Amino acid sequence: GQQVMQIPQYQHVQEGEDFTTYCNSSTTLSNIQWYKQRPGGHPVFLIQLVKSGEVKKQKRLTFQFGEAKKNSSLHITATQTTDVGTYFCAGHGGTASKLTFGTGTRLQVTL
Amino acid sequence: DAGITQSPRHKVTETGTPVTLRCHQTENHRYMYWYRQDPGHGLRLIHYSYGVKDTDKGEVSDGYSVSRSKTEDFLLTLESATSSQTSVYFCAISNSGTLSYEQYFGPGTRLTVT
């Protein structure tokens, strides 16, 4: 079945440093979504990418979908303590109504 | 936040007992999902529903059953709970009327099987 891996599993940064998480699928995706889960909370939808090579920005967050539609990345510029949480990518493969979630990257930000 | 509630929010049960978790939505969304979240595994799909009485298995469906008799309610049943089913369970909904199929999650149920 489809597998979606993320690296790193965990990253600890100082506030103001940049952060990147990478997402790799074993199969080509029709689209990819990103979610954020704060500690003790539930996943919250951030964004969706659909086109090959697509890049989208949300303030300090930059999302990219690979040319082959099998990988994606999330980059956060100048992290803040409010960025703390686990970031998940999730891909739609053959069935549009089902998502396969990545393993997640937990981000810790300290002052 | 989308109108999704889960009950109970916390439950401790003994091995071998049946357990039912409830997900209730007020958004009239067509699709509903049950996931479990465990350290190192992310979110794994247990079962999902694409309409009333229409359900299908996810990647970790063994030991679980579901029912959806009304649009707003999706029930997850552990027929005979085992310690390996100790987890946090999330319900999610999505609307096929949108192009993106983004999912909205409930607050989660923490289940401990002793």
XYZ file of C-alpha atoms in Angstrom:
225
model
C 0.000 0.000 0.000
C 0.887 3.636 -0.176
C 3.440 4.824 2.359
C 4.295 8.380 3.300
C 7.432 9.078 5.298
C 8.588 12.283 6.902
C 11.988 13.404 8.079
C 13.152 14.360 10.555
C 10.976 12.759 13.231
C 11.934 15.487 15.687
C 13.725 18.814 15.553
C 14.618 21.240 18.286
C 15.483 24.796 17.236
C 16.174 28.109 18.880
C 13.586 30.770 18.251
C 14.484 32.669 15.087
C 16.094 29.695 13.351
C 14.599 28.167 10.233
C 12.986 24.742 10.086
C 12.228 22.329 7.256
C 10.375 19.032 7.182
C 10.366 16.708 4.197
C 7.674 14.332 3.054
C 8.196 11.415 0.647
C 5.570 9.132 -0.844
C 6.102 5.668 -2.273
C 3.597 6.465 -5.031
C 2.589 9.478 -7.094
C 0.057 11.679 -5.340
C -2.878 13.563 -6.828
C -2.442 16.217 -4.169
C -0.815 16.712 -0.796
C -2.064 18.386 2.337
C -0.306 19.667 5.440
C -1.669 19.632 8.970
C -0.419 20.988 12.290
C -1.138 19.429 15.647
C -0.366 21.380 18.788
C 0.607 19.375 21.889
C -2.537 17.817 23.340
C -4.624 18.986 20.415
C -6.042 17.674 17.190
C -4.664 18.018 13.653
C -5.640 21.241 11.897
C -5.564 21.667 8.123
C -2.978 24.163 6.872
C -2.880 23.952 3.096
C -3.266 21.781 0.001
C -0.953 21.563 -3.030
C -2.207 20.099 -6.283
C 0.096 21.005 -9.172
C 3.514 19.611 -9.944
C 6.170 22.022 -8.699
C 3.617 24.167 -6.880
C 4.837 26.556 -4.182
C 2.528 28.275 -1.713
C 3.265 30.650 1.129
C 1.431 31.441 4.323
C 3.288 34.219 6.137
C 6.492 32.521 7.387
C 5.503 29.070 6.045
C 6.477 27.935 2.547
C 5.060 24.726 1.100
C 6.391 22.988 -1.988
C 5.146 20.046 -4.063
C 7.766 18.160 -6.029
C 7.882 17.967 -9.806
C 7.183 14.233 -9.757
C 4.357 14.719 -7.209
C 5.967 12.210 -4.846
C 7.529 14.584 -2.355
C 6.796 17.792 -0.546
C 8.384 20.122 1.970
C 7.351 22.657 4.572
C 9.798 25.412 5.470
C 9.292 27.791 8.368
C 11.369 30.977 8.376
C 12.397 32.499 11.706
C 10.538 30.096 13.963
C 8.507 31.334 16.906
C 7.347 29.504 20.021
C 3.855 29.454 18.524
C 5.187 27.121 15.802
C 5.627 24.317 18.332
C 3.756 21.169 17.396
C 3.781 18.197 15.062
C 3.515 18.770 11.336
C 1.967 16.079 9.175
C 1.828 15.754 5.446
C -0.996 13.701 3.975
C -1.420 12.512 0.443
C -4.263 11.532 -1.786
C -3.299 8.597 -3.934
C -5.730 6.420 -5.825
C -8.810 7.139 -3.740
C -9.617 10.826 -3.500
C -11.628 10.408 -0.320
C -8.823 8.747 1.642
C -5.677 10.386 2.931
C -2.466 8.624 3.866
C -0.738 10.547 6.617
C 2.979 10.832 7.040
C 4.653 9.898 10.290
C 4.951 13.539 11.343
C 7.749 15.863 12.419
C 7.660 17.211 15.948
C 9.045 20.727 16.237
C 10.237 22.131 19.533
C 11.190 25.823 19.709
C 13.004 27.326 22.659
C 13.917 30.913 23.464
C -13.461 24.775 14.446
C -15.856 22.485 12.581
C -18.786 21.116 14.581
C -17.365 17.747 15.540
C -17.643 16.155 18.942
C -16.348 12.865 20.234
C -17.535 10.907 23.225
C -16.255 9.849 25.586
C -13.121 11.986 25.674
C -11.330 9.572 27.989
C -12.002 5.938 28.753
C -10.263 3.200 30.679
C -11.489 -0.312 30.058
C -10.402 -3.868 30.668
C -9.141 -6.346 28.128
C -11.964 -8.310 26.547
C -14.715 -5.761 27.093
C -16.592 -4.124 24.213
C -16.120 -0.396 23.698
C -17.997 2.047 21.466
C -16.720 5.489 20.584
C -19.043 8.067 19.100
C -18.379 10.838 16.606
C -21.051 13.450 16.015
C -20.980 16.233 13.410
C -23.244 19.187 12.768
C -21.726 20.083 9.360
C -23.723 17.640 7.210
C -20.448 16.450 5.628
C -20.629 13.270 3.570
C -17.342 11.641 4.578
C -16.415 10.569 8.078
C -13.238 8.853 9.242
C -11.790 7.111 12.269
C -8.045 7.279 12.873
C -5.805 6.090 15.632
C -2.675 7.964 16.626
C 0.290 6.229 18.197
C 3.855 7.482 18.752
C 6.012 6.885 15.708
C 3.071 5.952 13.488
C 1.326 9.221 12.829
C -2.353 8.923 12.009
C -3.569 5.602 10.665
C -6.972 5.133 9.085
C -9.184 2.507 10.716
C -12.451 2.818 8.792
C -14.235 5.492 6.874
C -17.737 6.221 5.623
C -18.809 7.840 2.364
C -22.500 7.994 3.221
C -25.189 6.579 5.465
C -24.637 2.821 5.753
C -21.693 3.046 3.338
C -18.395 2.189 4.998
C -15.019 0.800 4.007
C -11.875 -0.444 5.704
C -8.706 1.497 6.243
C -5.186 0.225 6.806
C -5.657 -0.942 10.425
C -9.241 -2.217 10.534
C -8.694 -5.580 12.259
C -10.516 -5.708 15.611
C -12.708 -2.702 14.786
C -16.160 -2.277 13.305
C -18.133 0.843 12.416
C -21.679 1.895 11.778
C -23.291 4.973 10.316
C -27.072 5.002 10.523
C -27.378 8.798 10.304
C -25.358 11.419 8.454
C -24.274 13.045 11.694
C -23.113 9.999 13.663
C -20.257 7.561 13.072
C -19.649 4.874 15.672
C -16.449 2.911 16.192
C -16.721 -0.369 18.103
C -13.987 -2.486 19.581
C -15.756 -5.824 19.965
C -13.243 -7.181 22.492
C -10.673 -4.603 23.502
C -6.992 -5.553 23.644
C -4.027 -3.698 25.114
C -2.717 -3.030 21.586
C -5.801 -0.863 21.033
C -4.682 1.594 23.688
C -4.398 4.777 21.647
C -5.801 8.187 20.903
C -8.703 7.965 18.471
C -9.616 10.849 16.204
C -12.717 11.265 14.137
C -12.561 13.458 11.047
C -15.016 14.742 8.461
C -14.715 16.069 4.946
C -17.078 17.459 2.368
C -17.110 16.010 -1.105
C -18.673 19.250 -2.268
C -15.278 20.929 -2.133
C -12.410 20.139 -4.458
C -9.825 19.749 -1.797
C -11.238 17.117 0.563
C -9.456 18.687 3.524
C -10.350 16.962 6.736
C -11.578 18.505 9.973
C -10.765 16.636 13.133
C -12.587 16.146 16.373
C -10.902 16.642 19.765
C -9.973 12.954 20.144
C -10.700 10.140 22.588
C -7.946 8.735 24.752
C -8.588 5.031 25.282
C -6.615 2.911 27.724
C -7.095 -0.854 27.759
C -5.728 -2.484 30.912
